[in-house]
Amino acid sequence: MAKGKDVRVTIILECTSCVRNDIQKESAGISRYITQKNRHNTPSRLELRKFCPYCYKHTIHGEIKK
């Protein structure tokens, strides 16, 4: 039996404030987390508040393309 598209997909979450500050070179790097999401329950892009070790605070991490 052939499988179609997987329901659970692996996604990468990237810190949004580090991406903005990267132009000004204020941060040493960009925080990224790897997680999974259910494509049927959350078809839109995922955004979670996670800890960023470069900003030293909890920031919004948004889903990026692979």
mmCIF file with all atom_site columns, C-alpha atoms in Angstrom, residues 11-17 20 33 35-37 42-51 59-64:
data_model
loop_
_atom_site.group_PDB
_atom_site.id
_atom_site.type_symbol
_atom_site.label_atom_id
_atom_site.label_alt_id
_atom_site.label_comp_id
_atom_site.label_asym_id
_atom_site.label_entity_id
_atom_site.label_seq_id
_atom_site.pdbx_PDB_ins_code
_atom_site.Cartn_x
_atom_site.Cartn_y
_atom_site.Cartn_z
_atom_site.occupancy
_atom_site.B_iso_or_equiv
_atom_site.pdbx_formal_charge
_atom_site.auth_seq_id
_atom_site.auth_comp_id
_atom_site.auth_asym_id
_atom_site.auth_atom_id
_atom_site.pdbx_PDB_model_num
ATOM 1  C CA . ILE A 1 11 ? 9.349  21.821 10.864 1.00 0.00 ? 11 ILE A CA 1
ATOM 2  C CA . ILE A 1 12 ? 12.002 24.331 11.943 1.00 0.00 ? 12 ILE A CA 1
ATOM 3  C CA . LEU A 1 13 ? 11.148 27.253 14.239 1.00 0.00 ? 13 LEU A CA 1
ATOM 4  C CA . GLU A 1 14 ? 13.408 30.320 14.020 1.00 0.00 ? 14 GLU A CA 1
ATOM 5  C CA . CYS A 1 15 ? 13.614 33.304 16.377 1.00 0.00 ? 15 CYS A CA 1
ATOM 6  C CA . THR A 1 16 ? 11.986 36.328 14.745 1.00 0.00 ? 16 THR A CA 1
ATOM 7  C CA . SER A 1 17 ? 13.821 38.965 16.794 1.00 0.00 ? 17 SER A CA 1
ATOM 8  C CA . ARG A 1 20 ? 15.631 41.264 12.540 1.00 0.00 ? 20 ARG A CA 1
ATOM 9  C CA . TYR A 1 33 ? 14.193 24.612 17.221 1.00 0.00 ? 33 TYR A CA 1
ATOM 10 C CA . THR A 1 35 ? 9.614  20.095 16.136 1.00 0.00 ? 35 THR A CA 1
ATOM 11 C CA . GLN A 1 36 ? 6.660  18.375 14.471 1.00 0.00 ? 36 GLN A CA 1
ATOM 12 C CA . LYS A 1 37 ? 3.174  19.542 13.602 1.00 0.00 ? 37 LYS A CA 1
ATOM 13 C CA . THR A 1 42 ? -2.600 23.393 11.857 1.00 0.00 ? 42 THR A CA 1
ATOM 14 C CA . PRO A 1 43 ? -2.431 24.084 8.111  1.00 0.00 ? 43 PRO A CA 1
ATOM 15 C CA . SER A 1 44 ? -1.087 27.620 8.659  1.00 0.00 ? 44 SER A CA 1
ATOM 16 C CA . ARG A 1 45 ? 2.429  28.518 9.792  1.00 0.00 ? 45 ARG A CA 1
ATOM 17 C CA . LEU A 1 46 ? 3.170  27.743 13.431 1.00 0.00 ? 46 LEU A CA 1
ATOM 18 C CA . GLU A 1 47 ? 4.404  30.398 15.896 1.00 0.00 ? 47 GLU A CA 1
ATOM 19 C CA . LEU A 1 48 ? 5.447  29.530 19.459 1.00 0.00 ? 48 LEU A CA 1
ATOM 20 C CA . ARG A 1 49 ? 7.046  31.452 22.320 1.00 0.00 ? 49 ARG A CA 1
ATOM 21 C CA . LYS A 1 50 ? 10.362 29.730 23.045 1.00 0.00 ? 50 LYS A CA 1
ATOM 22 C CA . PHE A 1 51 ? 13.545 30.728 24.894 1.00 0.00 ? 51 PHE A CA 1
ATOM 23 C CA . THR A 1 59 ? 10.606 35.391 22.003 1.00 0.00 ? 59 THR A CA 1
ATOM 24 C CA . ILE A 1 60 ? 8.286  34.338 19.193 1.00 0.00 ? 60 ILE A CA 1
ATOM 25 C CA . HIS A 1 61 ? 9.744  31.590 17.011 1.00 0.00 ? 61 HIS A CA 1
ATOM 26 C CA . GLY A 1 62 ? 8.083  31.230 13.600 1.00 0.00 ? 62 GLY A CA 1
ATOM 27 C CA . GLU A 1 63 ? 8.051  28.360 11.140 1.00 0.00 ? 63 GLU A CA 1
ATOM 28 C CA . ILE A 1 64 ? 10.478 28.672 8.213  1.00 0.00 ? 64 ILE A CA 1
#
